Amino acid sequence: AQKITQTQPGMFVQEKEAVTLDCTYDTSDQSYGLFWYKQPSSGEMIFLIYQGSYDEQNATEGRYSLNFQKARKSANLVISASQLGDSAMYFCAMSPGSDSWGKLQFGAGTQVVVTP
Amino acid sequence: EPEVTQTPSHQVTQMGQEVILRCVPISNHLYFYWYRQILGQKVEFLVSFYNNEISEKSEIFDDQFSVERPDGSNFTLKIRSTKLEDSAMYFCASSEAHQPQHFGDGTRLSIL
């Protein structure tokens, strides 16, 4: 069975600082996808970044980068130069790479508060 | 940028009543999903849908739930006889093959 663990329930970060959100996963699949989503207080789910298990390079999308360490089964999200608008809940998610590629399993989330 | 749209944004229903949540996925997407998030809890997978049939469903998705794609654009989730514990935010998502899922803004379902 797959499992996603986010051990940080909440974090404070100062504006313009970088922040790393931890995510570890457990799966026996060889092929899988790892995702990060942002959920502001308004409730919508916003896709941020994706890493495939066979991708050798870490994914980057603007100020977001994914620190993928396959041997350690970790997929940490790094947000550089934090902005007040980054305050939100952040979810790590995984999908299996086989027939049910689409089913996402989410972690419990990390609440990030960016302070001036 | 194309987006997934969900209606209504908030639905209040009496326990035991039927409710239909509506979604318009992104037009060129072929894979559709429903998730729910009970207040303060993690997002849970309900069902995935492809080629006019259910691909996978979770144990939450029991006989009270059904999905339908009645035309070329809509994707609906029906709960036949709602219970108090069905109160949650329901998210629709869509994707192309082997691509990240894009979520709608959600429908907040409140069962009284």
Short mmCIF file of C-alpha atoms in Angstrom, two decimals:
data_model
loop_
_atom_site.label_atom_id
_atom_site.label_comp_id
_atom_site.label_asym_id
_atom_site.label_seq_id
_atom_site.Cartn_x
_atom_site.Cartn_y
_atom_site.Cartn_z
CA ALA A 1 0.00 0.00 0.00
CA GLN A 2 1.13 3.52 -0.70
CA LYS A 3 1.63 6.14 1.95
CA ILE A 4 2.45 9.84 1.90
CA THR A 5 3.81 11.52 5.02
CA GLN A 6 4.11 15.23 5.69
CA THR A 7 5.57 15.64 9.15
CA GLN A 8 5.31 19.41 9.44
CA PRO A 9 1.77 20.46 10.37
CA GLY A 10 2.66 24.15 10.21
CA MET A 11 5.51 26.52 9.44
CA PHE A 12 6.21 30.22 9.71
CA VAL A 13 8.53 31.80 7.18
CA GLN A 14 9.61 35.38 6.69
CA GLU A 15 8.91 37.12 3.44
CA LYS A 16 11.75 36.72 0.89
CA GLU A 17 13.14 33.71 2.71
CA ALA A 18 13.19 30.19 1.25
CA VAL A 19 11.20 27.39 2.85
CA THR A 20 11.40 23.62 2.47
CA LEU A 21 8.33 21.48 2.97
CA ASP A 22 9.03 17.84 3.70
CA CYS A 23 7.33 14.90 2.03
CA THR A 24 8.24 11.24 2.25
CA TYR A 25 6.46 8.42 0.54
CA ASP A 26 6.30 4.70 0.57
CA THR A 27 5.46 2.60 -2.45
CA SER A 28 6.44 -0.68 -4.04
CA ASP A 29 5.69 0.63 -7.52
CA GLN A 30 8.62 1.24 -9.84
CA SER A 31 6.77 3.93 -11.74
CA TYR A 32 4.92 6.73 -9.96
CA GLY A 33 4.35 10.45 -9.99
CA LEU A 34 4.82 12.97 -7.21
CA PHE A 35 2.89 16.22 -7.05
CA TRP A 36 2.54 19.31 -4.93
CA TYR A 37 -0.66 21.27 -4.64
CA LYS A 38 -1.40 24.57 -2.91
CA GLN A 39 -4.70 25.23 -1.14
CA PRO A 40 -5.25 28.86 -0.13
CA SER A 41 -7.78 29.73 2.54
CA SER A 42 -10.36 30.22 -0.23
CA GLY A 43 -10.29 26.45 -0.71
CA GLU A 44 -9.29 25.80 -4.31
CA MET A 45 -6.55 23.29 -5.15
CA ILE A 46 -3.78 24.67 -7.33
CA PHE A 47 -1.28 22.39 -9.06
CA LEU A 48 2.30 23.53 -8.47
CA ILE A 49 4.83 20.98 -9.64
CA TYR A 50 5.28 17.37 -10.77
CA GLN A 51 8.14 14.86 -10.62
CA GLY A 52 8.10 11.49 -12.33
CA SER A 53 9.91 8.63 -10.66
CA TYR A 54 12.15 8.14 -13.68
CA ASP A 55 13.01 11.80 -14.06
CA GLU A 56 16.67 12.25 -13.26
CA GLN A 57 16.54 15.99 -12.89
CA ASN A 58 14.66 17.76 -10.13
CA ALA A 59 11.56 19.55 -11.35
CA THR A 60 11.40 23.34 -11.22
CA GLU A 61 8.54 25.73 -11.88
CA GLY A 62 9.36 29.34 -11.27
CA ARG A 63 9.96 29.81 -7.55
CA TYR A 64 9.04 26.17 -6.84
CA SER A 65 11.49 23.32 -7.03
CA LEU A 66 11.14 19.72 -6.01
CA ASN A 67 14.08 18.11 -4.23
CA PHE A 68 13.63 14.49 -5.29
CA GLN A 69 15.73 11.89 -3.50
CA LYS A 70 14.54 8.56 -4.77
CA ALA A 71 16.69 6.35 -2.56
CA ARG A 72 15.38 8.17 0.52
CA LYS A 73 11.84 8.26 -0.90
CA SER A 74 11.52 11.96 -0.33
CA ALA A 75 10.09 14.71 -2.51
CA ASN A 76 10.51 17.97 -0.67
CA LEU A 77 9.11 21.22 -2.03
CA VAL A 78 11.32 24.29 -1.91
CA ILE A 79 9.71 27.69 -2.26
CA SER A 80 12.29 30.39 -2.87
CA ALA A 81 11.82 34.08 -2.08
CA SER A 82 8.54 33.58 -0.18
CA GLN A 83 5.74 36.05 -0.76
CA LEU A 84 2.75 36.89 1.41
CA GLY A 85 0.55 35.22 -1.19
CA ASP A 86 2.33 31.92 -0.55
CA SER A 87 0.48 31.58 2.75
CA ALA A 88 -1.61 28.45 2.25
CA MET A 89 -1.88 24.74 2.94
CA TYR A 90 0.49 22.67 0.83
CA PHE A 91 -0.23 19.05 -0.03
CA CYS A 92 2.15 16.43 -1.34
CA ALA A 93 0.48 13.73 -3.41
CA MET A 94 1.45 10.58 -5.26
CA SER A 95 -0.05 8.57 -8.05
CA PRO A 96 0.91 5.06 -9.07
CA GLY A 97 2.47 4.72 -12.46
CA SER A 98 0.67 1.62 -13.54
CA ASP A 99 -2.93 1.28 -14.73
CA SER A 100 -4.40 3.60 -12.14
CA TRP A 101 -1.99 6.43 -12.88
CA GLY A 102 -4.55 9.02 -12.04
CA LYS A 103 -5.60 8.20 -8.51
CA LEU A 104 -3.89 10.70 -6.24
CA GLN A 105 -3.13 9.91 -2.65
CA PHE A 106 -2.55 13.00 -0.54
CA GLY A 107 -0.53 13.72 2.56
CA ALA A 108 -2.00 15.52 5.55
CA GLY A 109 -0.64 18.87 4.40
CA THR A 110 1.60 21.60 5.80
CA GLN A 111 0.16 25.01 6.68
CA VAL A 112 2.58 27.76 5.67
CA VAL A 113 2.27 31.28 7.02
CA VAL A 114 4.47 33.93 5.45
CA THR A 115 5.14 36.91 7.70
CA PRO A 116 6.30 40.39 6.65
CA GLU B 1 -5.89 29.41 -19.33
CA PRO B 2 -8.56 26.70 -19.44
CA GLU B 3 -9.90 25.60 -16.09
CA VAL B 4 -12.18 23.10 -14.45
CA THR B 5 -15.44 24.69 -13.33
CA GLN B 6 -17.72 23.37 -10.61
CA THR B 7 -21.25 24.33 -9.69
CA PRO B 8 -22.67 25.19 -7.28
CA SER B 9 -19.93 26.61 -5.08
CA HIS B 10 -22.00 25.83 -2.00
CA GLN B 11 -24.88 23.36 -1.66
CA VAL B 12 -27.02 23.00 1.44
CA THR B 13 -29.21 19.89 1.54
CA GLN B 14 -31.41 18.11 4.03
CA MET B 15 -30.24 14.70 5.18
CA GLY B 16 -31.75 11.95 3.06
CA GLN B 17 -32.10 14.12 -0.02
CA GLU B 18 -30.39 13.50 -3.31
CA VAL B 19 -27.74 15.94 -4.48
CA ILE B 20 -25.98 16.37 -7.82
CA LEU B 21 -22.66 18.14 -8.04
CA ARG B 22 -21.67 19.39 -11.45
CA CYS B 23 -18.33 19.80 -13.14
CA VAL B 24 -17.14 20.96 -16.52
CA PRO B 25 -13.67 19.50 -17.10
CA ILE B 26 -11.07 21.09 -19.35
CA SER B 27 -12.24 20.45 -22.88
CA ASN B 28 -9.42 18.28 -24.26
CA HIS B 29 -9.03 16.22 -21.10
CA LEU B 30 -10.12 12.60 -21.12
CA TYR B 31 -9.66 11.57 -17.49
CA PHE B 32 -12.01 12.80 -14.80
CA TYR B 33 -11.96 12.46 -11.03
CA TRP B 34 -13.84 13.28 -7.90
CA TYR B 35 -12.22 13.86 -4.53
CA ARG B 36 -13.57 15.00 -1.22
CA GLN B 37 -12.07 16.84 1.71
CA ILE B 38 -13.82 16.74 5.05
CA LEU B 39 -13.13 19.95 6.96
CA GLY B 40 -9.64 19.92 8.43
CA GLN B 41 -8.74 16.56 6.93
CA LYS B 42 -6.76 15.35 3.96
CA VAL B 43 -8.07 15.13 0.44
CA GLU B 44 -9.49 11.67 -0.35
CA PHE B 45 -9.92 10.03 -3.73
CA LEU B 46 -13.46 8.97 -4.61
CA VAL B 47 -13.54 7.84 -8.23
CA SER B 48 -11.84 8.11 -11.59
CA PHE B 49 -13.62 7.98 -14.94
CA TYR B 50 -12.35 7.36 -18.44
CA ASN B 51 -13.96 6.38 -21.71
CA ASN B 52 -17.44 6.61 -20.21
CA GLU B 53 -16.82 4.22 -17.40
CA ILE B 54 -15.41 4.13 -13.90
CA SER B 55 -11.70 3.27 -13.91
CA GLU B 56 -11.27 3.01 -10.18
CA LYS B 57 -13.22 3.83 -7.05
CA SER B 58 -12.38 3.99 -3.38
CA GLU B 59 -14.21 2.29 -0.54
CA ILE B 60 -15.87 5.63 0.19
CA PHE B 61 -17.61 5.45 -3.17
CA ASP B 62 -20.39 3.07 -2.18
CA ASP B 63 -23.81 2.44 -3.73
CA GLN B 64 -25.02 5.87 -2.64
CA PHE B 65 -22.61 7.51 -5.08
CA SER B 66 -22.71 7.55 -8.86
CA VAL B 67 -21.01 9.49 -11.63
CA GLU B 68 -22.16 10.33 -15.08
CA ARG B 69 -20.99 12.15 -18.15
CA PRO B 70 -24.39 13.04 -19.61
CA ASP B 71 -23.02 14.99 -22.57
CA GLY B 72 -19.68 15.99 -24.06
CA SER B 73 -18.90 18.60 -21.47
CA ASN B 74 -20.41 17.82 -18.05
CA PHE B 75 -19.29 15.35 -15.42
CA THR B 76 -21.57 14.87 -12.42
CA LEU B 77 -21.40 13.27 -9.01
CA LYS B 78 -24.69 12.17 -7.49
CA ILE B 79 -25.25 11.22 -3.89
CA ARG B 80 -28.57 9.41 -3.66
CA SER B 81 -29.50 9.76 0.00
CA THR B 82 -27.20 12.14 1.80
CA LYS B 83 -25.91 11.58 5.32
CA LEU B 84 -24.47 14.07 7.78
CA GLU B 85 -21.01 12.60 7.21
CA ASP B 86 -21.21 13.49 3.51
CA SER B 87 -20.63 17.12 4.48
CA ALA B 88 -17.34 18.04 2.84
CA MET B 89 -15.70 19.95 0.03
CA TYR B 90 -15.98 17.98 -3.21
CA PHE B 91 -13.39 18.56 -5.88
CA CYS B 92 -13.62 17.61 -9.51
CA ALA B 93 -10.37 17.20 -11.45
CA SER B 94 -9.42 16.39 -15.00
CA SER B 95 -6.27 15.52 -16.86
CA GLU B 96 -4.79 14.37 -20.10
CA ALA B 97 -3.10 10.96 -20.14
CA HIS B 98 -0.11 10.83 -17.79
CA GLN B 99 -0.39 14.52 -16.98
CA PRO B 100 -1.05 16.32 -13.70
CA GLN B 101 -4.64 16.70 -12.64
CA HIS B 102 -6.18 20.13 -12.59
CA PHE B 103 -8.76 20.76 -9.93
CA GLY B 104 -11.87 22.89 -9.87
CA ASP B 105 -12.57 25.31 -7.04
CA GLY B 106 -14.75 22.77 -5.28
CA THR B 107 -18.33 22.52 -4.09
CA ARG B 108 -18.88 22.85 -0.38
CA LEU B 109 -21.66 20.42 0.54
CA SER B 110 -23.43 20.99 3.84
CA ILE B 111 -25.90 18.36 5.03
CA LEU B 112 -28.42 19.49 7.64
#
